[in-house]
mmCIF file of C-alpha atoms in Angstrom:
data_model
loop_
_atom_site.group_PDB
_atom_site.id
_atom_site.type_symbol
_atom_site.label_atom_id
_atom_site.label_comp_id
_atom_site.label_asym_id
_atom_site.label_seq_id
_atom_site.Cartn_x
_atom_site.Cartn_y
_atom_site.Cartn_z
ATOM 1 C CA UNK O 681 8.872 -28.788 -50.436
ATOM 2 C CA UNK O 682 9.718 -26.027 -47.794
ATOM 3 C CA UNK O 683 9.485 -23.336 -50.134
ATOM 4 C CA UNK O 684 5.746 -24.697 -51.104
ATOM 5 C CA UNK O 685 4.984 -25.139 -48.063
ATOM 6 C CA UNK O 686 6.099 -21.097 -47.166
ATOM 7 C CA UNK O 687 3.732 -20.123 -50.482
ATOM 8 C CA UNK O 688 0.916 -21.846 -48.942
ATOM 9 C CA UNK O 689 1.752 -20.249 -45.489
ATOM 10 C CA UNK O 690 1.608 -17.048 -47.701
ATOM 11 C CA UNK O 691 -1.370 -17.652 -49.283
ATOM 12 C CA UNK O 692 -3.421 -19.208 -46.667
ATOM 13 C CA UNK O 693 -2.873 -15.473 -44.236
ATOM 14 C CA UNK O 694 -3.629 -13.267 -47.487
ATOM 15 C CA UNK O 695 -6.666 -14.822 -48.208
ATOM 16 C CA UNK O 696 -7.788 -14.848 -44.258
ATOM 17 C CA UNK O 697 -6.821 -11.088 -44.744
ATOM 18 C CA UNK O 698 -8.951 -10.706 -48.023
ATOM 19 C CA UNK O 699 -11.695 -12.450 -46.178
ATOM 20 C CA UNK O 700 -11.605 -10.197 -42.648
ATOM 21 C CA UNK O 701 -11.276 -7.300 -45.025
ATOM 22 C CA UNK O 702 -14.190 -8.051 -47.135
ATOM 23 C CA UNK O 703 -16.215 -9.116 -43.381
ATOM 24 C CA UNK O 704 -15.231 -5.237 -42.080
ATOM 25 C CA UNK O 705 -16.542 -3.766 -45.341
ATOM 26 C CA UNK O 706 -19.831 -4.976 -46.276
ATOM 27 C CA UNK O 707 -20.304 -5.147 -42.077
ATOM 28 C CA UNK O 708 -20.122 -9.107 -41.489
ATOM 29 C CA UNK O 709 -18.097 -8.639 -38.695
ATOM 30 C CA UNK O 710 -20.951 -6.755 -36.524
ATOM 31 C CA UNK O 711 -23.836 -8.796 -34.510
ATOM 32 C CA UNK O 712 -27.245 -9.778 -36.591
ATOM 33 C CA UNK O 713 -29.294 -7.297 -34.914
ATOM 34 C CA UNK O 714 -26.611 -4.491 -35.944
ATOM 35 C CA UNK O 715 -26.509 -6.085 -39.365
ATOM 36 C CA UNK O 716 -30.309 -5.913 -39.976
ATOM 37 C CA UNK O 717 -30.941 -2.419 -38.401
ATOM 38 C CA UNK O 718 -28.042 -0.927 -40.580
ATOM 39 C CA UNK O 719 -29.418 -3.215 -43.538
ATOM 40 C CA UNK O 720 -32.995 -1.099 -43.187
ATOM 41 C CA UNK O 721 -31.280 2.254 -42.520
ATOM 42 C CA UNK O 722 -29.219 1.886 -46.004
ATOM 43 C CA UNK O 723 -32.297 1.039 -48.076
ATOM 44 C CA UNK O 724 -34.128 4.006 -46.413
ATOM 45 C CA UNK O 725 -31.416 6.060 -47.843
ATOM 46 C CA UNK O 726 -31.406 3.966 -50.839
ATOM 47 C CA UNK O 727 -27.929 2.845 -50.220
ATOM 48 C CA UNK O 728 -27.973 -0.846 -51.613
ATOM 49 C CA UNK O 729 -24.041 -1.357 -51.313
ATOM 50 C CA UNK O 730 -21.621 -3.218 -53.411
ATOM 51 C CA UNK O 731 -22.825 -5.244 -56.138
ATOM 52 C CA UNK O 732 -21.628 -8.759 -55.798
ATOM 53 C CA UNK O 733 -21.118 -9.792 -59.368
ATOM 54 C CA UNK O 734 -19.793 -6.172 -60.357
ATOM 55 C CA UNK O 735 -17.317 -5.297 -57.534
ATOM 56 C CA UNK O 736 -16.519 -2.575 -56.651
ATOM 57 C CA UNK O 737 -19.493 -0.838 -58.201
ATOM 58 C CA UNK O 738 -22.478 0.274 -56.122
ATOM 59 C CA UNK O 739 -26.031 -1.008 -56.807
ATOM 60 C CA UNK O 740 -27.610 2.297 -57.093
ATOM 61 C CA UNK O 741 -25.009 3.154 -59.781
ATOM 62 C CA UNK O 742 -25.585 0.063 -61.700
ATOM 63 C CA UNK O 743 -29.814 0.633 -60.925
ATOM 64 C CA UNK O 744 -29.270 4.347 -61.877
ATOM 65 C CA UNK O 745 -27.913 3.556 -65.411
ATOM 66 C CA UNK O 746 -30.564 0.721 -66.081
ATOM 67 C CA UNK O 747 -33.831 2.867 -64.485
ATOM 68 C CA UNK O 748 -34.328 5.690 -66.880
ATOM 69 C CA UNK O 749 -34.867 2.742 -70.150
ATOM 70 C CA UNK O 750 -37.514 1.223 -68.276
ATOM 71 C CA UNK O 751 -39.273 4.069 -67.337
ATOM 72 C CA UNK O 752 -39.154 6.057 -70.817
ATOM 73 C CA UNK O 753 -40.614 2.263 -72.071
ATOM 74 C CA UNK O 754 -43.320 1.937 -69.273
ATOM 75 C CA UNK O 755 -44.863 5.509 -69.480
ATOM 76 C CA UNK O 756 -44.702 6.231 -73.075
ATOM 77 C CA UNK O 757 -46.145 2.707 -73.868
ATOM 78 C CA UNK O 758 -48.756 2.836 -70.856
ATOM 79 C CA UNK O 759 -49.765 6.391 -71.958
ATOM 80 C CA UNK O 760 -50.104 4.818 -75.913
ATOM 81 C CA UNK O 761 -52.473 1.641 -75.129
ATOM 82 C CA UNK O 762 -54.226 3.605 -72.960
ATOM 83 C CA UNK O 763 -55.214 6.108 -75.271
ATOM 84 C CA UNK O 764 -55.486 3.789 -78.228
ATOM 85 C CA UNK O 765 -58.070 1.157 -75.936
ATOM 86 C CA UNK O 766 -60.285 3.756 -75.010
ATOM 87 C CA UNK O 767 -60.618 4.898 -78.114
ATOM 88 C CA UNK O 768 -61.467 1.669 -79.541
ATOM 89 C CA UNK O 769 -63.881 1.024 -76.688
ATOM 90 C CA UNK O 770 -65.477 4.201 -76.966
ATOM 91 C CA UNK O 771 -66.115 3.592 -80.612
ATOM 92 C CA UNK O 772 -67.028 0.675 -80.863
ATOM 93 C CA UNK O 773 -69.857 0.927 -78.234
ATOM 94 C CA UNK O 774 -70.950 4.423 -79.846
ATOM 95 C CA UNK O 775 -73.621 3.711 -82.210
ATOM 96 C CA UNK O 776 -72.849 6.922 -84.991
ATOM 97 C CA UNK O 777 -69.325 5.001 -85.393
ATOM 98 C CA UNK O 778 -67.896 3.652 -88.193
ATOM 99 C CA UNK O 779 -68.213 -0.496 -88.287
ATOM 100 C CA UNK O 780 -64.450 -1.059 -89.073
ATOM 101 C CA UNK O 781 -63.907 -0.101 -85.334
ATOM 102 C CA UNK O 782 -66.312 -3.492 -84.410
ATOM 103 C CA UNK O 783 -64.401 -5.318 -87.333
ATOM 104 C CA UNK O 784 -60.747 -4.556 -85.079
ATOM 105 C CA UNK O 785 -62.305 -5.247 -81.792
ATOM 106 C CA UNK O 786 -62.323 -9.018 -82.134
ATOM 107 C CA UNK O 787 -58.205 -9.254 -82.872
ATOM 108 C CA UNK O 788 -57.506 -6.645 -80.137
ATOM 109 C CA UNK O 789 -59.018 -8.694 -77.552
ATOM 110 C CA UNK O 790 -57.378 -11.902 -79.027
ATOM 111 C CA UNK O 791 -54.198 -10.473 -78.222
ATOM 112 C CA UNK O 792 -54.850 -9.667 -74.964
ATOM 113 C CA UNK O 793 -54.539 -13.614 -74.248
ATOM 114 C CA UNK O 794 -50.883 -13.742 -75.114
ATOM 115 C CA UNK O 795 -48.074 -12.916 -72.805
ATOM 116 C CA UNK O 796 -45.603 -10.086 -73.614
ATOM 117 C CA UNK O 797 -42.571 -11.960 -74.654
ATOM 118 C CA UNK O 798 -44.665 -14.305 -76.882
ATOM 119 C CA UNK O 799 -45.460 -11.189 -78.972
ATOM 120 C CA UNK O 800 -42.470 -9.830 -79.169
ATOM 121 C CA UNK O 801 -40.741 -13.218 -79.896
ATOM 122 C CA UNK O 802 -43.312 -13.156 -83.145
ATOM 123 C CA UNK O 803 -42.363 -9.338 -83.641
ATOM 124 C CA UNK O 804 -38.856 -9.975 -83.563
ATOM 125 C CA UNK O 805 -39.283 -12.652 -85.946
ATOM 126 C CA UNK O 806 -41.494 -11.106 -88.264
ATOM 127 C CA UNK O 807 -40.483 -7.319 -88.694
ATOM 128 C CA UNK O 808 -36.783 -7.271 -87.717
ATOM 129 C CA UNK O 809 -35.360 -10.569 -88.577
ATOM 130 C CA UNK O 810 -37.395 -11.402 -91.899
ATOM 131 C CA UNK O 811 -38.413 -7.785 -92.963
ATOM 132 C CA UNK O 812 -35.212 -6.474 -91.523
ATOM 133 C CA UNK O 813 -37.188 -2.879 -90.852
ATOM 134 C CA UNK O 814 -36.075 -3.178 -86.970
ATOM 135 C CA UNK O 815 -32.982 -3.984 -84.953
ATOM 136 C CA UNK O 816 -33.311 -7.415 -83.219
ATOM 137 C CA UNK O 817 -32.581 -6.004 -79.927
ATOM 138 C CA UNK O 818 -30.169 -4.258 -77.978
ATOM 139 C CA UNK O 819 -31.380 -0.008 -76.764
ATOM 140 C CA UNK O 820 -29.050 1.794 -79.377
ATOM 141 C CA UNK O 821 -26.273 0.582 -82.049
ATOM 142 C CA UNK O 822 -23.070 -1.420 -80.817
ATOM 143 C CA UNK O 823 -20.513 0.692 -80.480
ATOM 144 C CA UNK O 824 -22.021 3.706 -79.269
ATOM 145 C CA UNK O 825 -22.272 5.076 -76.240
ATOM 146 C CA UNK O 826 -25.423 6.767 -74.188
ATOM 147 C CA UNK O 827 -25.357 10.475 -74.900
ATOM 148 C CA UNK O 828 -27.698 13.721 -75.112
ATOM 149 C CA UNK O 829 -27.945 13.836 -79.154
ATOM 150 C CA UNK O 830 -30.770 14.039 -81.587
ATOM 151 C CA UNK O 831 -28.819 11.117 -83.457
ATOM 152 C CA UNK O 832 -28.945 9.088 -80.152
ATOM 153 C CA UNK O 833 -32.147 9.705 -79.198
ATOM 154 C CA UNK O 834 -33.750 9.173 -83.101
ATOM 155 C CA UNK O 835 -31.604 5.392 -82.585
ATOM 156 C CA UNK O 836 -32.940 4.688 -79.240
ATOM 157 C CA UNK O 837 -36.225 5.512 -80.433
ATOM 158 C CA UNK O 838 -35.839 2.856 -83.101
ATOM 159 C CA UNK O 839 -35.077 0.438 -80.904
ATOM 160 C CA UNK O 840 -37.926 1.230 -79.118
ATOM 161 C CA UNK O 841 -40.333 0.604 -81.001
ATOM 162 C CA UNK O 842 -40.887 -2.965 -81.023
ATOM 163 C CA UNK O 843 -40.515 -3.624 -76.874
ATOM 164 C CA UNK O 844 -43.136 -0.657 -77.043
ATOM 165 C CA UNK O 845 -45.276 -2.350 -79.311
ATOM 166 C CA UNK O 846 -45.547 -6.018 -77.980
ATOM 167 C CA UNK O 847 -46.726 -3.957 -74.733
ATOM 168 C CA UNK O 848 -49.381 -1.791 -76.446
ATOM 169 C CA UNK O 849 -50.824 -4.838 -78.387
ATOM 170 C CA UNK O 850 -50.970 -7.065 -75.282
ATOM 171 C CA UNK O 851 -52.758 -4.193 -73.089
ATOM 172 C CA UNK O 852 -54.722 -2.687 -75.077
ATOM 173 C CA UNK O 853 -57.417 -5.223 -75.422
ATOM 174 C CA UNK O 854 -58.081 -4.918 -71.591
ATOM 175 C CA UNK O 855 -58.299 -0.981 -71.411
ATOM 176 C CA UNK O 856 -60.894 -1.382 -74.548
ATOM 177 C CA UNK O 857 -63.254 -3.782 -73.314
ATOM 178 C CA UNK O 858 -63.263 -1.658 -69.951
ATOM 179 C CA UNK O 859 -64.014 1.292 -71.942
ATOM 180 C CA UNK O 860 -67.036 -0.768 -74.095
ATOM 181 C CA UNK O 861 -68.668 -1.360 -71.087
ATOM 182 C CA UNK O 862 -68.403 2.135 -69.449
ATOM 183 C CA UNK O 863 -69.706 3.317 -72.572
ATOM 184 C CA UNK O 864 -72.997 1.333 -72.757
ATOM 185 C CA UNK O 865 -73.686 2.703 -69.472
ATOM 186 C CA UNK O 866 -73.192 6.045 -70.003
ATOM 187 C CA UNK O 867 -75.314 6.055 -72.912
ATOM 188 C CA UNK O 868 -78.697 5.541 -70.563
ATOM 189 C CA UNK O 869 -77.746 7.867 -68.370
ATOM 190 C CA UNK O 870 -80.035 11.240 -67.962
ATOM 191 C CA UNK O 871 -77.611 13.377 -68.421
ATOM 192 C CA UNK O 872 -76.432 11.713 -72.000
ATOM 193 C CA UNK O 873 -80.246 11.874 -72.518
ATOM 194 C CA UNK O 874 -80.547 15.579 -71.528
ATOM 195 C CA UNK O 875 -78.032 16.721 -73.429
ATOM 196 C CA UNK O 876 -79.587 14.870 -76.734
ATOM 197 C CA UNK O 877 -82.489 16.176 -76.191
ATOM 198 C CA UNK O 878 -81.070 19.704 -76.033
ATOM 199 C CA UNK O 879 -79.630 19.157 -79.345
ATOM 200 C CA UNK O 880 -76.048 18.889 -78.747
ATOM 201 C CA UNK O 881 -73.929 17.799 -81.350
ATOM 202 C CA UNK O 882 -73.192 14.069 -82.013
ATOM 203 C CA UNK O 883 -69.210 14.989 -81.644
ATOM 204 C CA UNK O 884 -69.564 17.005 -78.410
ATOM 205 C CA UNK O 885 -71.922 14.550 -76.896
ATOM 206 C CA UNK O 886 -69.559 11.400 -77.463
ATOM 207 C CA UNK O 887 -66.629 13.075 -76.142
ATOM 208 C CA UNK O 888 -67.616 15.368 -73.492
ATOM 209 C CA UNK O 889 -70.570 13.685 -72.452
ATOM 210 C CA UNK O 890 -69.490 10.237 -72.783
ATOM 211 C CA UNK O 891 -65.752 10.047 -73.183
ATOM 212 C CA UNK O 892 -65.134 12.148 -70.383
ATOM 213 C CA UNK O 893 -67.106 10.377 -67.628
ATOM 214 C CA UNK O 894 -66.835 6.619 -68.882
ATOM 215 C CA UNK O 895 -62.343 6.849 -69.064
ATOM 216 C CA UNK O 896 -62.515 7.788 -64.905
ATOM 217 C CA UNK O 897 -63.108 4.271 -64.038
ATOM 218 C CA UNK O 898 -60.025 3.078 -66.594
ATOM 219 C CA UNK O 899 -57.638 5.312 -65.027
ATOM 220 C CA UNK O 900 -58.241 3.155 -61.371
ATOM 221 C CA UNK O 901 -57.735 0.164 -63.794
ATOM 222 C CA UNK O 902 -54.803 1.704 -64.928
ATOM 223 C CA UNK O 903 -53.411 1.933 -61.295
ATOM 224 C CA UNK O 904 -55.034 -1.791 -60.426
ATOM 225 C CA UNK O 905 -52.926 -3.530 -63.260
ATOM 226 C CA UNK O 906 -49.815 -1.463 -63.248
ATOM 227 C CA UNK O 907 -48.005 -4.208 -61.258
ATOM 228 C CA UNK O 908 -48.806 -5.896 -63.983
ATOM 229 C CA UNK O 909 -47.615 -4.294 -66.676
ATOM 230 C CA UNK O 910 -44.327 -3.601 -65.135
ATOM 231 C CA UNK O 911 -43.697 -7.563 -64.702
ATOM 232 C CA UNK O 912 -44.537 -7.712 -68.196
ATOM 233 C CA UNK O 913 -42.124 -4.306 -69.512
ATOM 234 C CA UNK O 914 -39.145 -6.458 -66.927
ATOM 235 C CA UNK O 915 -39.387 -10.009 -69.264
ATOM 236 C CA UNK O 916 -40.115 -8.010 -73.121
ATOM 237 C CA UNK O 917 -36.379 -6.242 -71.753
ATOM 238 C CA UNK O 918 -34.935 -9.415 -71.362
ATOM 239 C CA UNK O 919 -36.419 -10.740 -74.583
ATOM 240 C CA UNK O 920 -35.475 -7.824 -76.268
ATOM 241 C CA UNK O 921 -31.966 -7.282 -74.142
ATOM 242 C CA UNK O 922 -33.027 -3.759 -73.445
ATOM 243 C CA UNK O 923 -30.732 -2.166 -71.669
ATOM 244 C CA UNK O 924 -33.128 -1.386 -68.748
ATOM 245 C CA UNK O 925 -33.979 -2.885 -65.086
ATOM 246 C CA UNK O 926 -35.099 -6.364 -66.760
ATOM 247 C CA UNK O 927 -31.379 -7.047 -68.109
ATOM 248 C CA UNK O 928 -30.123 -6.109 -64.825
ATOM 249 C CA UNK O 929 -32.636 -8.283 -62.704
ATOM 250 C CA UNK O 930 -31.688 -11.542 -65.414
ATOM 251 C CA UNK O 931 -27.625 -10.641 -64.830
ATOM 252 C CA UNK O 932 -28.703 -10.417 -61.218
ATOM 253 C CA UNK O 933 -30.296 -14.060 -61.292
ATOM 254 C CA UNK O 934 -27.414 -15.089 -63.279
ATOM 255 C CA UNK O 935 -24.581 -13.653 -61.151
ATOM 256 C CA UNK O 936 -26.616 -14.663 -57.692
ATOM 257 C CA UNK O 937 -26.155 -10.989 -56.896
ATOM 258 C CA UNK O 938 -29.123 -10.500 -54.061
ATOM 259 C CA UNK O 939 -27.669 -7.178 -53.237
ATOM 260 C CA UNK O 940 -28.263 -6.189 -56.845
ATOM 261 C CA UNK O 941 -31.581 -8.563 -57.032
ATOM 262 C CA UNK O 942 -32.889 -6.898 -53.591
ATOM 263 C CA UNK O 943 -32.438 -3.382 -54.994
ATOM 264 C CA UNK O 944 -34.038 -3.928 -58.006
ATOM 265 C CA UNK O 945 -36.797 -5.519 -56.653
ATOM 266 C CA UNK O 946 -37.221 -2.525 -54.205
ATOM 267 C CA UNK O 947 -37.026 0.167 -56.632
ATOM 268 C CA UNK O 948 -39.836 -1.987 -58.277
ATOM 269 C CA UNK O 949 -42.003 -2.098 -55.612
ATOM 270 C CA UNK O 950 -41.423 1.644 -54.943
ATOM 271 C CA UNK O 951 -42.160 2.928 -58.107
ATOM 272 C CA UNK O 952 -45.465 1.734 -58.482
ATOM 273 C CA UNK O 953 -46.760 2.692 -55.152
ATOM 274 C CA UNK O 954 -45.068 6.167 -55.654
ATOM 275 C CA UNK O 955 -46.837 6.088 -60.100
ATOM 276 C CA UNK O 956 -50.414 4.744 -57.994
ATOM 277 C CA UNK O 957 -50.138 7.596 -55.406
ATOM 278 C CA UNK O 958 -49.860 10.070 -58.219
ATOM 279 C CA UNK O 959 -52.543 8.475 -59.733
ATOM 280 C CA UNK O 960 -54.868 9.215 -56.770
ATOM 281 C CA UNK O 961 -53.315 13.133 -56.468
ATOM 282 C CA UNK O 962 -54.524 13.806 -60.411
ATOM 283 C CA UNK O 963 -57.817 11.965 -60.150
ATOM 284 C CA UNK O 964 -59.526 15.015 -58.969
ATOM 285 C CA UNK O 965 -58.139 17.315 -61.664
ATOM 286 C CA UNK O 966 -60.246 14.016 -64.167
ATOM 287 C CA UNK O 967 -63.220 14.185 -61.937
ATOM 288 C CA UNK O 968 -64.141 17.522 -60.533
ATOM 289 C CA UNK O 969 -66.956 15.573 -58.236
ATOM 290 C CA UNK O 970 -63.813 14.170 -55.851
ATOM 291 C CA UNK O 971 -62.481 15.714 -53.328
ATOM 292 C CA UNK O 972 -59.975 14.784 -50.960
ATOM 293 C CA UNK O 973 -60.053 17.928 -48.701
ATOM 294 C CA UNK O 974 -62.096 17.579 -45.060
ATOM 295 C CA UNK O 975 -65.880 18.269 -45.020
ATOM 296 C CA UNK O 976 -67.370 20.080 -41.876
#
């Protein structure tokens, strides 16, 4: 019984120890005023500390490795269904076009209705687990590791494609029917009718004349509904188990990690400010009619 009772003794001061230890380092032992100014001066310098559920590794390490996925996914998808919806729209509201374009229109605008992971729940079903022509999830093989190869990068791409694709079918019915309308407008303005009446080819006339000024409203849409479609990128990675800032938030909700969870969120929120405030720096370079400098 004594020598129990000395283990217990033993155990009972290495644990306080553990728990002043772990109070000094992540800075429990300071006031709550001290706490919270220190807790805003480490996210200013992005310093999100330890991650609870991966101990002893840092949140920005474990944000740093899961970032680049998502991003590659967001911009090379957002770039795709933007391009792809305005061209629909465009064509299908331009009366020399072909009727197949009205024929697609209908579908397109169907599957705007349907959440992201819905679609690629169907995809994964469909044309990975009964066609077997994609992987069923995962960013690159098992059993290999990240690295700077055109074998790497060809099997990341492949398991790509179908996150990619339930987010370019899901979007691009909204960019389209934006584009539609800004297209019937153009088409009565003077300048369209100028320019017909000059004789200026149907091609040039469709896409520098109409093209060119009806896509500047889609690019604020863009910028509106980015939130958006970064909320939807964060659950197809989880459906998908992408290796990107989705898998992390879910381990994060998992794990109750809110150091991890708090990071991620703010590197969220960050990023599309900073991808809306680029937005507004390039919108000149689209519209040469804006100008941001001061008028005297």
């Amino acid at each position: 019984m004594s020598q129990l009772a000395s283990r217990g003794a033993v155990s009972s001061g290495n644990t306080e120890a553990m728990i002043k230890n772990f109070e000094k380092r992540f800075g429990l032992d300071k006031p709550i005023h001290e706490q919270y100014l220190r807790y805003l001066w480490n996210f200013a310098r992005f310093d999100f500390g330890f991650s609870v559920a991966f101990f002893p590794t840092q949140v920005r390490d474990i944000i740093a490795q899961a970032l680049p996925w998502t991003l590659v996914l967001v911009t090379i998808s957002s770039l795709i269904y933007m391009f792809l919806g305005m061209a629909l729209g465009a064509l299908v509201a331009w009366p020399g076009a072909s009727g197949i374009f009205k024929l697609l229109f209908p579908p397109v605008m169907s599957l705007s209705a349907i959440p992201y992971y819905l679609v690629g729940i169907a995809l994964i079903n469909f044309l990975a687990f009964q066609l077997d022509w994609f992987p069923l999830g995962g960013g690159y093989k098992i059993g290999t590791s990240p690295e700077w190869s055109l074998a790497f990068i060809q099997d990341a791409a492949h398991h790509a494609i179908l996150p990619a694709l339930s987010i370019i079918l899901v979007s691009i019915g909204f960019s389209a029917i934006g584009m539609r309308g800004m297209m019937v407008t153009t088409q009565g303005e003077d300048y369209m009718l100028l320019a017909e009446a000059k004789g200026t080819k149907p091609w040039r006339l469709f896409a520098w004349y109409g093209v060119r000024n009806a896509m500047l409203p889609q690019v604020t849409s863009f910028a509106l509904t980015l939130g958006q479609v970064v909320s939807g990128v964060i659950l197809v990675e989880v459906v998908f188990s992408y290796p990107g800032i989705g898998t992390s938030l879910l381990q994060a909700i998992r794990a109750f990690d809110y150091t991890l969870l708090y990071g991620i969120v703010y590197l969220v929120i960050l990023s599309i400010a900073l991808a809306t405030l680029i937005l507004d720096l390039i919108y000149p370079r689209i519209d040469p009619r804006i100008n941001y400098s001061a008028r005297t």
